Structure formats: C-alpha cells, structure tokens
Coordinates of C-alpha atoms and ligand atoms in Angstrom, one line a residue:
M177 CA 103.8 -6.0 7.4
S178 CA 102.4 -5.5 10.9
K179 CA 99.1 -3.7 11.4
P180 CA 99.0 -0.3 13.2
H181 CA 98.6 -0.6 17.0
V182 CA 95.4 0.8 18.6
L183 CA 95.1 1.1 22.3
L184 CA 91.9 1.1 24.4
L185 CA 92.1 3.4 27.4
G186 CA 89.1 2.5 29.5
D187 CA 86.2 0.1 28.7
I188 CA 84.0 -0.8 25.8
T189 CA 80.8 -2.3 26.9
H190 CA 78.2 -2.2 24.1
A191 CA 80.2 -2.3 20.9
K192 CA 82.6 -5.1 21.7
A193 CA 81.9 -6.8 18.3
E194 CA 82.7 -3.6 16.4
W195 CA 85.9 -3.1 18.5
E196 CA 87.0 -6.7 17.7
A197 CA 86.1 -6.2 14.0
L198 CA 88.7 -3.4 14.0
S199 CA 91.4 -6.1 14.1
D200 CA 91.0 -6.4 10.3
V201 CA 93.0 -3.2 10.1
A202 CA 94.7 -2.9 13.4
T203 CA 96.4 -4.7 16.2
L204 CA 94.3 -4.1 19.3
S205 CA 95.4 -3.9 22.9
I206 CA 93.7 -2.9 26.1
C207 CA 95.6 -0.6 28.5
D208 CA 96.4 -2.3 31.8
S209 CA 98.6 0.5 33.2
G210 CA 97.4 1.1 36.7
N211 CA 98.2 4.8 36.9
R212 CA 99.7 7.8 35.1
E213 CA 103.3 6.9 36.1
Q214 CA 103.0 3.3 34.9
F215 CA 101.2 4.5 31.7
I216 CA 104.1 6.8 30.9
K217 CA 106.6 3.9 31.5
D218 CA 104.4 1.7 29.2
L219 CA 104.4 4.4 26.5
K220 CA 108.2 3.7 26.3
G221 CA 107.7 0.0 26.3
K222 CA 104.7 -2.1 25.2
Y223 CA 102.8 1.0 23.8
S224 CA 105.8 2.5 22.0
D225 CA 104.3 1.9 18.6
V226 CA 100.7 2.9 19.3
V227 CA 99.1 4.9 16.5
A228 CA 95.6 5.7 17.9
V229 CA 93.8 5.5 21.2
F230 CA 90.2 5.0 22.1
R231 CA 89.7 6.8 25.4
T232 CA 86.8 7.0 27.8
F233 CA 85.8 9.8 30.2
K234 CA 86.7 7.5 33.1
S235 CA 90.1 6.7 31.8
V236 CA 91.3 10.0 33.2
G237 CA 91.5 8.0 36.4
I238 CA 94.4 6.0 34.9
T239 CA 96.2 8.5 32.7
G240 CA 95.2 11.8 34.2
R241 CA 94.6 14.7 31.7
I242 CA 95.9 14.4 28.2
D243 CA 98.0 17.6 28.8
A244 CA 101.3 18.9 27.5
E245 CA 103.3 16.9 30.1
L246 CA 101.7 13.6 29.0
I247 CA 101.9 14.4 25.3
K248 CA 105.6 14.9 25.6
E249 CA 105.8 11.2 26.6
F250 CA 103.7 10.0 23.7
P251 CA 105.6 7.9 21.1
P252 CA 106.0 9.7 17.8
T253 CA 103.7 7.2 16.2
L254 CA 100.7 8.3 18.3
K255 CA 98.7 10.6 16.0
F256 CA 95.0 10.0 16.9
V257 CA 93.2 10.4 20.2
C258 CA 89.6 9.3 19.8
H259 CA 87.5 10.3 22.8
N260 CA 84.2 8.7 23.8
G261 CA 82.1 11.7 24.8
A262 CA 81.0 15.1 23.5
G263 CA 83.0 17.1 26.0
Y264 CA 86.7 16.7 25.6
D265 CA 87.8 19.1 28.4
Q266 CA 90.1 16.3 29.7
I267 CA 92.3 16.8 26.6
D268 CA 94.4 19.9 26.0
V269 CA 93.8 20.7 22.3
E270 CA 96.8 23.0 21.7
P271 CA 99.6 20.7 22.6
C272 CA 97.9 17.9 20.7
S273 CA 97.7 20.2 17.6
A274 CA 101.3 21.2 18.0
A275 CA 102.3 17.5 18.1
G276 CA 100.2 16.7 15.0
I277 CA 97.7 14.7 17.0
Q278 CA 94.1 14.7 15.7
I279 CA 91.4 14.6 18.4
S280 CA 87.9 13.3 17.7
N281 CA 84.9 13.5 20.0
C282 CA 81.3 12.4 19.8
P283 CA 79.1 15.2 18.5
S284 CA 75.5 14.5 17.5
T285 CA 75.2 11.0 19.0
V286 CA 74.9 12.5 22.5
D287 CA 72.4 15.2 21.6
D288 CA 69.0 13.6 22.2
A289 CA 69.8 11.8 25.4
T290 CA 71.4 14.8 26.9
A291 CA 68.6 17.1 25.8
D292 CA 66.1 14.8 27.3
V293 CA 67.8 15.1 30.7
N294 CA 68.2 18.8 30.2
M295 CA 64.5 19.3 29.5
M296 CA 63.6 17.1 32.5
L297 CA 65.8 19.3 34.7
I298 CA 64.1 22.5 33.3
L299 CA 60.7 21.1 34.0
G300 CA 61.8 19.7 37.4
A301 CA 63.2 23.0 38.4
L302 CA 60.2 25.0 37.2
R303 CA 57.7 22.6 38.8
N304 CA 59.6 22.2 42.1
F305 CA 59.7 18.4 41.5
N306 CA 62.6 17.9 43.9
Q307 CA 60.8 19.5 46.8
A308 CA 57.6 17.5 45.9
A309 CA 59.6 14.3 45.8
V310 CA 61.4 14.8 49.1
G311 CA 58.2 16.1 50.8
L312 CA 56.4 12.9 49.7
R313 CA 59.2 10.7 51.2
R314 CA 59.0 12.7 54.5
G315 CA 55.2 11.9 54.7
E316 CA 54.2 15.5 53.9
W317 CA 52.4 14.7 50.7
N318 CA 52.3 18.0 48.7
S319 CA 51.7 20.3 51.7
T320 CA 55.3 21.6 51.6
T321 CA 55.6 21.9 47.8
P322 CA 55.6 25.6 46.9
L323 CA 53.3 26.5 44.0
A324 CA 55.4 26.1 40.8
N325 CA 55.6 27.7 37.4
D326 CA 54.6 26.5 33.9
P327 CA 57.1 26.3 31.1
E328 CA 54.4 27.7 28.7
G329 CA 55.1 31.3 27.7
K330 CA 58.5 31.5 29.4
L331 CA 61.6 32.8 27.6
L332 CA 64.4 30.2 27.6
G333 CA 68.0 31.4 27.0
I334 CA 70.3 28.8 25.7
V335 CA 74.0 29.5 26.2
G336 CA 75.8 27.4 23.6
M337 CA 73.7 26.5 20.6
G338 CA 75.5 23.3 19.4
G339 CA 73.8 20.1 18.7
I340 CA 72.6 19.6 22.3
G341 CA 71.5 23.3 22.6
R342 CA 69.4 22.9 19.5
A343 CA 67.9 19.6 20.7
V344 CA 66.9 21.4 24.0
K345 CA 65.3 24.1 21.9
R346 CA 63.1 21.7 20.0
R347 CA 62.0 20.1 23.2
A348 CA 61.4 23.5 25.0
E349 CA 59.3 24.7 22.1
A350 CA 57.0 21.6 22.4
F351 CA 56.4 22.9 26.0
G352 CA 55.4 26.3 24.8
M353 CA 58.6 28.1 25.6
T354 CA 60.2 30.8 23.4
V355 CA 63.9 30.4 22.8
Q356 CA 66.7 32.8 22.4
Y357 CA 70.4 31.9 22.4
Y358 CA 73.9 33.1 22.8
N359 CA 76.7 31.4 20.9
R360 CA 80.3 32.4 19.9
R361 CA 78.9 32.8 16.4
E362 CA 75.4 33.4 15.1
L363 CA 73.9 30.3 13.5
S364 CA 72.5 30.1 10.0
P365 CA 68.7 30.5 9.8
E366 CA 68.4 26.7 9.1
L367 CA 70.2 25.9 12.3
S368 CA 68.8 28.6 14.6
A369 CA 65.3 27.7 13.3
G370 CA 63.6 30.8 14.6
A371 CA 65.5 31.2 17.9
K372 CA 66.7 34.9 18.3
Y373 CA 70.4 35.5 18.6
V374 CA 71.2 37.8 21.5
S375 CA 74.2 39.1 23.3
F376 CA 75.3 37.3 26.4
D377 CA 74.2 40.2 28.6
E378 CA 70.8 40.4 27.0
L379 CA 70.3 36.7 27.4
L380 CA 71.2 37.0 31.1
A381 CA 69.0 40.0 31.7
T382 CA 65.8 38.8 29.9
S383 CA 65.6 35.0 30.2
D384 CA 63.2 33.3 32.6
V385 CA 65.1 30.1 32.3
I386 CA 68.8 29.7 31.3
S387 CA 70.1 26.4 29.9
L388 CA 73.9 25.9 29.8
N389 CA 74.9 23.9 26.8
L390 CA 78.4 25.2 26.1
P391 CA 81.7 23.2 26.1
L392 CA 84.1 23.6 28.9
N393 CA 87.5 25.1 28.0
A394 CA 89.9 27.7 29.2
N395 CA 87.6 30.5 27.7
T396 CA 84.3 29.2 29.1
R397 CA 85.3 28.3 32.7
H398 CA 83.0 30.2 35.1
T399 CA 81.1 31.8 32.2
I400 CA 78.3 32.0 34.8
N401 CA 79.9 33.8 37.8
K402 CA 78.8 36.3 40.4
A403 CA 78.8 39.1 37.9
A404 CA 76.6 37.0 35.5
F405 CA 74.2 36.1 38.3
D406 CA 73.9 39.8 39.2
K407 CA 72.7 40.5 35.6
M408 CA 69.9 37.9 35.7
K409 CA 66.3 38.4 36.4
D410 CA 65.2 37.7 40.0
G411 CA 63.9 34.2 40.3
V412 CA 65.6 32.8 37.2
V413 CA 65.7 29.0 36.8
I414 CA 68.9 27.4 35.6
A415 CA 69.7 24.0 34.1
N416 CA 73.2 22.6 33.4
T417 CA 74.0 19.4 31.6
A418 CA 77.3 20.7 30.1
R419 CA 80.1 20.7 32.6
G420 CA 80.0 21.9 36.2
A421 CA 82.9 24.3 35.8
V422 CA 81.1 26.5 33.2
M423 CA 79.4 27.9 36.3
D424 CA 81.0 29.1 39.6
E425 CA 79.3 26.6 41.9
A426 CA 80.0 28.7 45.1
A427 CA 78.4 31.7 43.3
L428 CA 75.4 29.5 42.4
V429 CA 74.9 28.5 46.0
E430 CA 74.8 32.2 47.0
A431 CA 72.4 33.1 44.2
L432 CA 70.1 30.2 45.3
E433 CA 70.3 31.4 48.9
S434 CA 69.5 35.0 48.1
G435 CA 66.6 34.0 45.8
K436 CA 68.2 35.4 42.7
V437 CA 68.0 31.9 41.4
K438 CA 64.6 30.3 42.2
S439 CA 65.6 26.7 41.5
C440 CA 68.0 24.8 39.3
G441 CA 68.6 21.4 37.8
L442 CA 72.1 20.0 37.5
D443 CA 73.6 16.9 36.0
V444 CA 77.2 18.1 36.2
F445 CA 79.3 19.5 39.0
E446 CA 82.5 21.5 39.3
N447 CA 84.4 18.8 41.2
E448 CA 82.3 15.8 40.5
P449 CA 81.6 13.4 42.0
T450 CA 82.1 15.8 44.9
I451 CA 79.1 18.2 45.2
H452 CA 79.0 21.5 47.0
E453 CA 77.3 21.1 50.4
G454 CA 75.2 24.1 49.6
L455 CA 73.7 22.3 46.7
L456 CA 73.2 18.9 48.5
K457 CA 71.3 20.5 51.3
N458 CA 69.1 22.8 49.1
E459 CA 65.9 21.1 48.2
K460 CA 65.2 23.6 45.5
V461 CA 68.0 22.0 43.5
M462 CA 67.4 18.9 41.4
L463 CA 70.6 16.9 41.2
L464 CA 71.5 14.0 38.9
P465 CA 74.8 12.1 38.9
H466 CA 76.0 13.0 35.3
V467 CA 73.5 10.7 33.6
G468 CA 73.1 12.8 30.4
T469 CA 74.1 10.1 28.0
L470 CA 73.6 7.0 30.1
T471 CA 71.1 5.1 28.0
Y472 CA 71.9 1.8 26.4
E473 CA 71.1 3.2 22.9
T474 CA 73.3 6.3 23.2
Q475 CA 76.2 4.6 24.9
K476 CA 76.3 2.1 22.0
K477 CA 76.1 4.8 19.4
M478 CA 78.9 6.7 21.1
E479 CA 81.2 3.6 21.2
V480 CA 80.5 2.9 17.6
Q481 CA 81.2 6.5 16.6
V482 CA 84.6 6.3 18.3
I483 CA 85.4 3.0 16.6
D484 CA 84.4 4.5 13.3
N485 CA 86.8 7.4 14.0
I486 CA 89.6 4.9 14.7
R487 CA 88.9 3.0 11.5
A488 CA 88.9 6.3 9.5
A489 CA 92.2 7.3 11.2
I490 CA 93.8 4.0 10.3
T491 CA 92.5 3.7 6.8
S492 CA 92.5 7.3 5.6
A493 CA 94.7 9.2 8.2
K494 CA 91.8 11.5 9.1
V495 CA 89.2 11.1 11.9
N496 CA 85.6 11.7 11.0
T497 CA 84.7 14.0 13.8
L498 CA 87.7 16.2 14.3
V499 CA 87.1 18.6 17.2
P500 CA 86.0 22.1 16.2
E501 CA 89.2 23.9 17.3
Q502 CA 91.3 21.7 15.0
V503 CA 88.7 22.1 12.1
A504 CA 88.9 25.8 12.5
A505 CA 92.7 25.8 12.6
G506 CA 92.7 23.9 9.3
I507 CA 95.8 21.9 10.3
F508 CA 94.7 18.4 9.3
Ligands
3PY165 O1 79.5 13.2 26.4 C1 79.8 13.9 27.3 O2 80.7 14.7 27.3 C2 79.2 13.7 28.6 O3 79.4 14.4 29.5 C3 78.1 12.7 28.8 O4 77.1 13.2 29.6

C-alpha cells in the first residue's frame, strides 16, 4: 500500500533530517509550482493525492492565501495544513473547517524569541535608542538624543495575553514594570500570574506602554485605530511584534506626529515589506524587518514542531497543535 503524500510548500532549512525521517510514514514531495495558477493545476495533477502540507509564511508568494477559492481546488484527500509560524492569518480558518481540514500553527516555540524582540523594542522606544543610534552615525554623538524614560515603575498594557504576551510580561517585570492586560477572556490566576485583567478601554486610558501581542484575524484588524489612539495617555509608547494590520498604520503615523504617541518599536507592518513613509522618516520609531523568530534555535524548533504535527496527522489523524478556533469549535 502506498504511503500518504505530504507536500512541502516553501523551504525547510534546519530540520532537513527530521523532514526526511518522515518518509518512514509518508511519501514526501517539494512543491515546485511557480505561482498560484500553476499550483491549482498541479493540485489536479501531481498533487491530487496530497494528504497534508507543511507550509511556510513565505510560501504565500507561490500559492497566495489559503482562502475559500483555493480550498475549493484542494483534492478531497487534503485534510491537514501545518503552518510554520505562530500567526496563521494567511489561512482562512472557516472554509478549512467547513472542508474538514485541520490547521496547526506553532504556539509556544515562538514565544521567547518574539518576546525578546518585543522587550528590546519597548526598551528601545522608551530610551530613544533609534534617535541615539542615528545621531551617532551622523556624528552628533548624544547631543541630539532627547532625554528618555526608564521602564521602572511604568504600567505596561499587554493586548493579547497568549504565550508571547505572557513571555513579554515576565521580561517587563524584570525591568520593574507593572503589567495589566486585555484579552478576549480573562486568564486563570496561574496564567495571568499577578497581571490585572482590565477592559480594552481601561488599558488604553491608563497604560504608559502598550504592547500588541494579539493574533490578526477579521475581528482584530485595526484594533488600534484613530479612536483607540484618542483614548490613550499623551506620550504613550507602543510596541508591535504581532502583525502590522492589528494597528492602523496611517493613524499611528498621525499619532506620532501629534505627540500622542511618544515613540514606538515595530517588527511588523501593515503591508510588509512595504513600510509607511511616515514611519521610515520618523526617527522616534524603531523599525525591525520582522525578525521576531529569526534565531537559529527558534527556527529549528518551529520546523520540528510542524514536522511533529505532520507525523501526528499521518499516524493518528489529529495534529498536535490545532489552531484555537478549531479547538473551540470542537469539530476535530
Ligand atoms: O511566527 C510568526 O507568526 C511570526 O510572525 C514570526 O515572527
């Protein structure tokens, strides 16, 4: 009997041996379709018996979004989409669920590396490190660096208290910050570990620093918009390592220009890799090119986690880390 067909969409760099070891339970192939149109043709041909896919964030450049239109073209055998990343906003969950397709992501493996970058952005924004760094390169030493603020004693509001949010909390507390959070649901005392649960409006109105750690989906797009900025304290500091589109970038640029937002640190952008001109030219903004999980250790852990999901899908018909919407729906 032939083994189930598993397709790789994108690249595996660090866990090649683990990928190859999957061949004990699956027939492996690597997608060579050049674009979405060709991929759809190949789904009717050489990929017509695929059962599970390992997909990377960058593979959206080949297939486009995994949306209702693409899912209609999937062969009936394809029942598992295993995504390499915490954020799975490139995959439309509802049509997958309707077609009986399980989706897995990479929770927990990304938490520490992303929270490290997040904390660095909070510190960088509070301490005006971008202005200091560009001033140095212009030969101004620290004469043009405005006096900064300490993290010690500041109130940090975390929007989205999942694994990354909680890892940011632990780091922020080590720097003397007090943490409050807003989340769809209040966490258990073990998970919130002393952070106060507040309403979204209270978080906006009282936080000195706001950290965005919520997933992007249809409900969270532009969670931070003009109305939200208007509710914030004057001179608030913002960090975002989640997804650019949880914040209205044009409204952020205005809020920076008006001084409502004192400074911010961003690893993600609404239309990345394109960045709003108003952010590029504003030296108060610390910018990183979506490097949250880009460490050797974390990339390897993520690839292995996806491979483990594929193995579980093949051997027990259930991925290990089903996305929360599908867990909540109780359909698998
Ligand atoms: O894992 C993800 O979703 C990322 O965006 C990596 O930074």
